[in-house]
Amino acid sequence: MGLRNAWPAGVANQVELVGVPFFPQQDYQCGPAALATTLVYSGAKITPENLVGQVYLPARQGSLQVDMQAAPRRYGMVSYRLAPRFDDLLREVAAGNPVIVLQNNGIWPIVKWHYAVVAGFDYPAGELLLRSGESQRLAVPFTIFEYTWKKSDYWAMVTLPPDRIPATATESSYLAAIVAMARVADINAVTLAYTTFLKRWPDNLTASIALANHYYERGALKEAEAVLRQAAVHHPDSVVVLNNLAQTVSDQEKQDEALALIDRALRMEGPFAAVARETRVMILQRMAKSR
Amino acid sequence: MKLTIRNLINRILVVALIMAPFQSGQASMISIDQVSTTLSAQADRNTVVNLLSRAETINEFQSVGLDAKSTIDRVAAMTDEEVRTLAGKINAVPVGGDGLIALILVVFFIWYFAFRR
């Protein structure tokens, strides 16, 4: 494996996240236990028992990876799948984020899938520190961990509160993680996630549109307007931004400016020209009414 | 091909349930869903395929003993891509369960083969 001679640059030699809680697993329920470990660490108020109905599959005596990724979203947490690299695992832990991993602890032909939480590592000793099953602090040599982890194609995920971004997150993958969370999460959590995202990647068009729409849906027109104005600076030719800004401005009775914006949008071609024309008609109707 | 009427109604209901969130007519604000799926025939096909995958996954969850409410909640929290990895494969994909005893075995074997031979 090479970690012995190629330790990733900038990563401390020893890290142990002692604040990561421990939930000894019941029966086959390492999935709920592992998920509760990282979710509680991120600030969710839950127990493994709360999660059993959401991630445990009694007929198969275990938990699916997809359920592990999906369940945190319901608690307003962003679940982020790591790139399949040892480096990324270590970087997340070093940044203070415990990582859920899927291991196959069996030896051919026995298959034993198991979720554990990496809560630290010790480079001089060559060990990873896991919360695993009924062990609160299981020290596993790098080589053995690699052997068991490889078989899941190095599957690993973190669950972070919406005001934090994983250390190894990339712009597109993390945006996808937030969009996925927005399906079911509380609107405040989603808004916070997009706001945090835009602080890191301010000129991301999709995130700007999404955040503005969330503000708009809850009637926060001023906030929606501010986000869209910022987006219009970065993307002056976006029909979507101009259309949505025109709508938002028009809703605040500023019809002249709305009309100017939508006319700018209509100078561009694209799949949303029809919507923009509808917006223009609506603005003209509102203008006629107010006279 | 034994698709009972009840099964069929189930599917239709499920699709209707999944469709519900998409039907909110919100002024003329363009959403990121619209942006990512520009209005092409391919996008329409994808939408249909995604809905069917969801319905199939929901049926599968129910066939392995999960109740309807829990199933719909689970699938609702999944992305289209996640649903596609499950549809038709719930009994084949890995499920994490136990395994610590086996891990001790792994340690033992590696130790045995690495140091004792």
Coordinates of C-alpha atoms in Angstrom, one line a residue:
Chain A
M1 CA 0.0 0.0 0.0
G2 CA 2.7 2.6 0.3
L3 CA 1.3 4.7 3.1
R4 CA 4.4 3.9 5.1
N5 CA 6.7 5.6 2.6
A6 CA 4.2 8.0 1.0
W7 CA 2.3 9.8 3.7
P8 CA 0.2 12.6 2.3
A9 CA 1.7 16.0 2.6
G10 CA 0.3 18.3 5.2
V11 CA -1.5 15.6 7.2
A12 CA -0.5 15.3 10.8
N13 CA 1.1 12.0 11.9
Q14 CA -1.3 11.4 14.8
V15 CA -4.9 12.4 15.0
E16 CA -7.6 11.1 17.4
L17 CA -11.0 12.6 17.5
V18 CA -11.8 11.8 21.1
G19 CA -15.1 13.6 21.0
V20 CA -16.6 11.1 18.5
P21 CA -19.3 9.2 20.4
F22 CA -19.5 5.4 20.6
F23 CA -22.7 3.4 20.1
P24 CA -22.0 -0.3 20.5
Q25 CA -23.9 -2.1 17.7
Q26 CA -26.9 -4.3 18.4
D27 CA -27.2 -7.6 16.5
Y28 CA -26.4 -6.8 12.8
Q29 CA -27.0 -3.1 13.1
C30 CA -23.6 -1.6 12.5
G31 CA -25.2 0.7 9.9
P32 CA -27.5 2.6 12.4
A33 CA -24.7 2.6 14.9
A34 CA -22.1 4.0 12.5
L35 CA -24.5 6.6 11.2
A36 CA -25.5 7.7 14.7
T37 CA -21.8 8.1 15.5
T38 CA -21.1 10.7 12.9
L39 CA -24.6 12.4 13.0
V40 CA -24.4 12.9 16.7
Y41 CA -20.9 14.2 16.3
S42 CA -22.3 16.7 13.8
G43 CA -24.9 17.9 16.2
A44 CA -28.0 15.8 15.4
K45 CA -30.1 14.7 18.4
I46 CA -30.7 11.0 17.6
T47 CA -29.9 7.5 18.7
P48 CA -29.1 4.4 16.6
E49 CA -32.6 3.2 17.4
N50 CA -34.1 6.2 15.6
L51 CA -32.2 5.2 12.5
V52 CA -33.0 1.5 12.4
G53 CA -36.3 2.2 10.5
Q54 CA -34.4 4.4 8.0
V55 CA -31.3 2.3 7.2
Y56 CA -31.8 -1.2 8.4
L57 CA -33.1 -3.9 6.1
P58 CA -34.3 -6.8 8.4
A59 CA -34.6 -9.2 5.5
R60 CA -31.0 -8.9 4.7
Q61 CA -29.7 -8.2 8.2
G62 CA -27.8 -5.1 7.2
S63 CA -27.9 -1.6 5.7
L64 CA -27.6 -0.6 2.1
Q65 CA -24.9 2.0 1.1
V66 CA -27.6 4.1 -0.6
D67 CA -29.7 4.3 2.6
M68 CA -26.6 5.3 4.6
Q69 CA -26.1 8.2 2.2
A70 CA -29.8 9.1 2.1
A71 CA -30.8 9.1 5.7
P72 CA -28.6 12.0 7.0
R73 CA -30.4 14.4 4.6
R74 CA -33.6 14.0 6.6
Y75 CA -31.7 15.5 9.6
G76 CA -30.5 18.5 7.7
M77 CA -27.0 17.0 7.3
V78 CA -25.1 16.8 4.0
S79 CA -23.8 13.3 3.3
Y80 CA -20.7 13.4 1.1
R81 CA -19.2 10.4 -0.5
L82 CA -15.4 10.6 -0.5
A83 CA -13.2 9.9 -3.5
P84 CA -11.9 6.3 -3.2
R85 CA -8.5 7.3 -1.9
F86 CA -6.6 6.6 1.3
D87 CA -5.4 10.2 1.2
D88 CA -8.9 11.7 1.2
L89 CA -9.9 9.5 4.2
L90 CA -6.9 10.7 6.2
R91 CA -7.5 14.3 5.2
E92 CA -11.1 14.2 6.4
V93 CA -10.1 12.7 9.7
A94 CA -7.3 15.2 10.1
A95 CA -9.8 18.0 9.4
G96 CA -11.9 16.8 12.3
N97 CA -14.5 14.8 10.3
P98 CA -15.0 11.1 11.3
V99 CA -15.5 8.9 8.2
I100 CA -17.9 6.0 7.8
V101 CA -16.3 3.2 5.8
L102 CA -17.6 0.0 4.4
Q103 CA -15.3 -3.0 4.9
N104 CA -15.5 -6.6 3.9
N105 CA -14.1 -8.3 7.0
G106 CA -14.5 -11.8 5.5
I107 CA -12.0 -14.0 3.9
W108 CA -12.9 -15.7 0.6
P109 CA -15.4 -17.3 0.3
I110 CA -17.0 -15.7 3.3
V111 CA -18.4 -12.2 2.8
K112 CA -18.9 -10.0 5.9
W113 CA -19.8 -6.4 5.0
H114 CA -19.4 -4.1 7.9
Y115 CA -19.7 -0.3 8.6
A116 CA -17.2 1.3 10.9
V117 CA -16.2 4.8 11.7
V118 CA -12.6 6.0 11.3
A119 CA -12.0 8.4 14.2
G120 CA -8.2 8.7 14.1
F121 CA -4.9 7.3 13.0
D122 CA -1.4 6.9 14.3
Y123 CA 1.3 7.0 11.6
P124 CA 4.2 6.0 13.7
A125 CA 2.3 2.9 14.9
G126 CA 0.9 2.3 11.4
E127 CA -2.7 2.1 12.7
L128 CA -6.2 3.4 12.1
L129 CA -8.4 4.0 15.0
L130 CA -12.0 2.8 14.5
R131 CA -15.3 2.8 16.3
S132 CA -16.4 -0.6 15.2
G133 CA -19.1 -3.0 16.3
E134 CA -18.6 -3.4 20.0
S135 CA -15.1 -1.9 20.2
Q136 CA -14.9 1.7 21.2
R137 CA -11.3 2.1 20.0
L138 CA -10.2 -0.6 17.6
A139 CA -6.6 -0.1 16.3
V140 CA -6.3 -1.7 12.9
P141 CA -3.0 -1.9 11.0
F142 CA -3.0 0.1 7.7
T143 CA -2.4 -3.0 5.7
I144 CA -5.3 -5.0 7.1
F145 CA -7.6 -2.0 6.9
E146 CA -6.7 -1.6 3.3
Y147 CA -7.4 -5.2 2.6
T148 CA -10.9 -5.0 4.1
W149 CA -11.7 -1.6 2.6
K150 CA -10.5 -2.3 -0.9
K151 CA -13.3 -4.8 -1.5
S152 CA -16.0 -2.1 -1.2
D153 CA -14.1 0.0 -3.8
Y154 CA -12.9 2.2 -1.0
W155 CA -16.4 3.3 -0.1
A156 CA -16.4 6.1 2.5
M157 CA -18.6 9.0 3.5
V158 CA -18.9 11.9 5.9
T159 CA -22.0 13.5 7.3
L160 CA -21.4 17.2 8.0
P161 CA -23.7 20.0 9.3
P162 CA -24.7 22.4 6.5
D163 CA -22.3 25.1 7.7
R164 CA -19.3 23.0 7.1
I165 CA -17.6 21.7 3.9
P166 CA -15.7 18.5 3.8
A167 CA -11.9 19.0 3.5
T168 CA -11.7 17.0 0.3
A169 CA -14.9 18.3 -1.3
T170 CA -14.9 19.3 -5.0
E171 CA -17.2 22.0 -6.3
S172 CA -19.4 19.8 -8.5
S173 CA -19.6 16.8 -6.1
Y174 CA -20.4 18.9 -3.1
L175 CA -23.1 20.8 -5.0
A176 CA -24.6 17.5 -6.0
A177 CA -24.6 16.5 -2.3
I178 CA -26.5 19.7 -1.4
V179 CA -29.0 19.3 -4.2
A180 CA -29.6 15.7 -2.9
M181 CA -30.1 17.0 0.6
A182 CA -32.5 19.7 -0.6
R183 CA -34.9 16.9 -1.6
V184 CA -35.9 16.2 2.0
A185 CA -34.1 18.5 4.4
D186 CA -35.5 21.3 6.4
I187 CA -35.4 24.6 4.4
N188 CA -33.2 26.4 6.9
A189 CA -30.6 23.7 6.6
V190 CA -30.7 23.8 2.8
T191 CA -30.4 27.6 2.8
L192 CA -27.4 27.4 5.1
A193 CA -25.8 24.8 3.0
Y194 CA -26.1 26.8 -0.2
T195 CA -24.9 30.0 1.6
T196 CA -21.8 28.1 2.9
F197 CA -21.2 26.7 -0.5
L198 CA -21.4 30.1 -2.2
K199 CA -18.9 31.6 0.3
R200 CA -16.4 29.0 -1.0
W201 CA -17.4 29.1 -4.7
P202 CA -19.0 32.5 -5.1
D203 CA -19.5 32.3 -8.9
N204 CA -21.3 29.0 -9.0
L205 CA -24.4 29.7 -11.1
T206 CA -26.5 26.7 -10.1
A207 CA -26.0 27.2 -6.4
S208 CA -27.0 30.9 -6.8
I209 CA -30.2 30.1 -8.6
A210 CA -31.1 27.4 -6.1
L211 CA -30.4 29.6 -3.1
A212 CA -32.4 32.5 -4.5
N213 CA -35.3 30.1 -5.3
H214 CA -35.3 28.8 -1.7
Y215 CA -35.4 32.4 -0.4
Y216 CA -38.1 33.2 -2.9
E217 CA -40.3 30.2 -1.9
R218 CA -40.3 31.3 1.7
G219 CA -41.2 34.9 0.8
A220 CA -37.7 36.3 1.6
L221 CA -37.7 38.5 -1.6
K222 CA -35.0 40.9 -0.4
E223 CA -32.6 38.0 0.2
A224 CA -33.5 36.3 -3.1
E225 CA -32.9 39.6 -4.9
A226 CA -29.5 40.1 -3.2
V227 CA -28.3 36.6 -4.3
L228 CA -29.5 37.1 -7.9
R229 CA -27.9 40.5 -8.2
Q230 CA -24.6 39.0 -7.1
A231 CA -25.1 36.2 -9.6
A232 CA -25.9 38.7 -12.4
V233 CA -22.5 40.3 -11.7
H234 CA -20.7 37.0 -12.3
H235 CA -23.1 35.8 -15.1
P236 CA -24.4 38.9 -16.9
D237 CA -25.7 36.8 -19.8
S238 CA -27.7 34.2 -17.8
V239 CA -31.3 34.2 -19.0
V240 CA -32.3 32.3 -15.9
V241 CA -30.7 34.8 -13.5
L242 CA -32.2 37.8 -15.3
N243 CA -35.6 36.2 -15.5
N244 CA -35.7 35.2 -11.9
L245 CA -34.4 38.6 -10.8
A246 CA -37.0 40.3 -12.9
Q247 CA -39.7 38.2 -11.3
T248 CA -38.3 39.0 -7.8
V249 CA -38.0 42.7 -8.4
S250 CA -41.5 42.8 -10.0
D251 CA -43.0 41.2 -6.9
Q252 CA -41.6 44.1 -5.0
E253 CA -43.5 46.5 -7.2
K254 CA -40.4 47.8 -9.0
Q255 CA -41.9 47.2 -12.4
D256 CA -39.7 49.6 -14.4
E257 CA -36.5 47.8 -13.3
A258 CA -38.2 44.4 -13.8
L259 CA -39.0 45.4 -17.4
A260 CA -35.5 46.5 -18.1
L261 CA -34.1 43.2 -16.7
I262 CA -36.5 41.0 -18.7
D263 CA -35.7 42.9 -21.9
R264 CA -32.1 42.2 -21.3
A265 CA -32.9 38.5 -20.8
L266 CA -34.9 38.5 -24.1
R267 CA -31.9 39.7 -26.0
M268 CA -30.4 36.3 -25.4
E269 CA -31.5 33.1 -27.1
G270 CA -31.8 29.8 -25.3
P271 CA -34.3 27.3 -23.9
F272 CA -35.8 29.7 -21.5
A273 CA -36.8 32.4 -23.9
A274 CA -40.4 31.3 -23.7
V275 CA -40.5 31.6 -19.9
A276 CA -38.8 35.0 -20.1
R277 CA -41.5 36.2 -22.6
E278 CA -44.2 35.0 -20.1
T279 CA -42.5 36.9 -17.4
R280 CA -42.5 40.0 -19.6
V281 CA -46.2 39.7 -20.3
M282 CA -46.8 39.4 -16.5
I283 CA -44.8 42.5 -15.8
L284 CA -46.6 44.5 -18.4
Q285 CA -50.0 43.4 -16.9
R286 CA -48.8 44.5 -13.5
M287 CA -47.7 47.9 -14.9
A288 CA -51.1 48.4 -16.6
K289 CA -52.9 47.5 -13.4
S290 CA -51.0 49.9 -11.2
R291 CA -51.8 52.8 -13.5
Chain B
M1 CA -45.1 -11.4 -16.1
K2 CA -47.6 -11.6 -13.2
L3 CA -48.6 -8.0 -12.7
T4 CA -51.7 -8.0 -10.7
I5 CA -54.2 -5.1 -10.8
R6 CA -53.3 -4.2 -7.2
N7 CA -49.6 -4.1 -8.1
L8 CA -50.4 -1.8 -11.1
I9 CA -52.5 0.5 -8.9
N10 CA -49.7 0.6 -6.4
R11 CA -47.3 1.7 -9.1
I12 CA -49.5 4.4 -10.3
L13 CA -50.1 5.7 -6.8
V14 CA -46.4 5.7 -6.2
V15 CA -45.6 7.6 -9.4
A16 CA -48.4 10.1 -8.5
L17 CA -46.8 10.5 -5.0
I18 CA -43.4 11.1 -6.5
M19 CA -44.7 13.5 -9.1
A20 CA -46.5 15.6 -6.5
P21 CA -43.5 17.9 -5.5
F22 CA -42.9 18.8 -9.2
Q23 CA -46.3 20.2 -9.7
S24 CA -46.1 23.3 -7.7
G25 CA -46.7 26.2 -10.1
Q26 CA -44.4 28.9 -8.8
A27 CA -44.8 32.2 -10.6
S28 CA -42.2 32.1 -13.4
M29 CA -39.1 31.5 -11.4
I30 CA -36.9 29.0 -13.3
S31 CA -35.7 26.2 -11.0
I32 CA -32.4 24.4 -11.1
D33 CA -34.3 21.2 -12.1
Q34 CA -35.4 22.9 -15.2
V35 CA -31.9 24.2 -15.8
S36 CA -30.3 20.8 -15.5
T37 CA -32.9 19.1 -17.7
T38 CA -33.3 21.4 -20.6
L39 CA -36.6 20.8 -22.3
S40 CA -35.6 18.0 -24.6
A41 CA -37.2 14.6 -25.4
Q42 CA -34.2 12.9 -23.8
A43 CA -34.9 14.8 -20.6
D44 CA -38.5 13.7 -20.7
R45 CA -37.4 10.1 -21.2
N46 CA -35.0 10.3 -18.3
T47 CA -37.8 11.7 -16.1
V48 CA -40.0 8.7 -17.0
V49 CA -37.1 6.2 -16.5
N50 CA -36.3 7.8 -13.1
L51 CA -39.9 7.6 -12.0
L52 CA -40.2 4.0 -13.0
S53 CA -36.9 3.2 -11.2
R54 CA -38.3 4.8 -8.1
A55 CA -41.5 2.8 -8.3
E56 CA -39.6 -0.4 -8.9
T57 CA -37.3 0.3 -5.9
I58 CA -40.3 1.0 -3.7
N59 CA -41.9 -2.2 -4.7
E60 CA -38.7 -4.1 -4.0
F61 CA -38.3 -2.6 -0.6
Q62 CA -41.9 -3.7 0.1
S63 CA -41.2 -7.2 -1.2
V64 CA -38.4 -7.6 1.4
G65 CA -40.8 -6.6 4.2
L66 CA -40.6 -2.9 4.7
D67 CA -43.8 -1.0 5.2
A68 CA -45.1 1.5 2.7
K69 CA -44.5 4.6 4.7
S70 CA -40.9 3.8 5.6
T71 CA -40.2 2.8 2.0
I72 CA -41.5 6.0 0.5
D73 CA -39.6 8.0 3.0
R74 CA -36.4 6.2 2.2
V75 CA -36.7 6.4 -1.5
A76 CA -37.7 10.1 -1.3
A77 CA -34.4 10.9 0.3
M78 CA -32.4 9.2 -2.6
T79 CA -31.2 10.9 -5.7
D80 CA -32.1 9.5 -9.1
E81 CA -28.6 8.1 -9.5
E82 CA -28.8 6.4 -6.1
V83 CA -32.2 4.9 -7.0
R84 CA -30.8 3.5 -10.3
T85 CA -28.0 1.7 -8.4
L86 CA -30.7 -0.1 -6.4
A87 CA -33.6 -0.8 -8.9
G88 CA -33.7 -4.5 -9.5
K89 CA -30.7 -5.2 -7.3
I90 CA -31.7 -4.9 -3.7
N91 CA -30.9 -8.5 -3.1
A92 CA -27.5 -8.3 -4.8
V93 CA -25.8 -5.1 -3.5
P94 CA -23.7 -5.2 -0.3
V95 CA -25.4 -4.7 3.0
G96 CA -23.2 -3.9 6.0
G97 CA -24.1 -6.0 9.0
D98 CA -21.7 -7.6 11.4
G99 CA -18.2 -8.8 10.9
L100 CA -15.9 -8.1 13.8
I101 CA -15.2 -11.8 14.5
A102 CA -14.2 -12.2 10.9
L103 CA -11.9 -9.2 11.1
I104 CA -10.0 -10.9 13.9
L105 CA -9.7 -13.9 11.6
V106 CA -8.2 -11.7 8.9
V107 CA -5.7 -10.3 11.4
F108 CA -4.8 -13.8 12.4
F109 CA -4.4 -15.1 8.8
I110 CA -2.3 -12.1 7.8
W111 CA -0.1 -12.5 10.8
Y112 CA 0.1 -16.2 10.2
F113 CA 1.1 -16.0 6.5
A114 CA 3.3 -12.9 6.9
F115 CA 5.3 -14.0 9.9
R116 CA 5.0 -17.7 10.5
R117 CA 5.9 -19.2 7.2

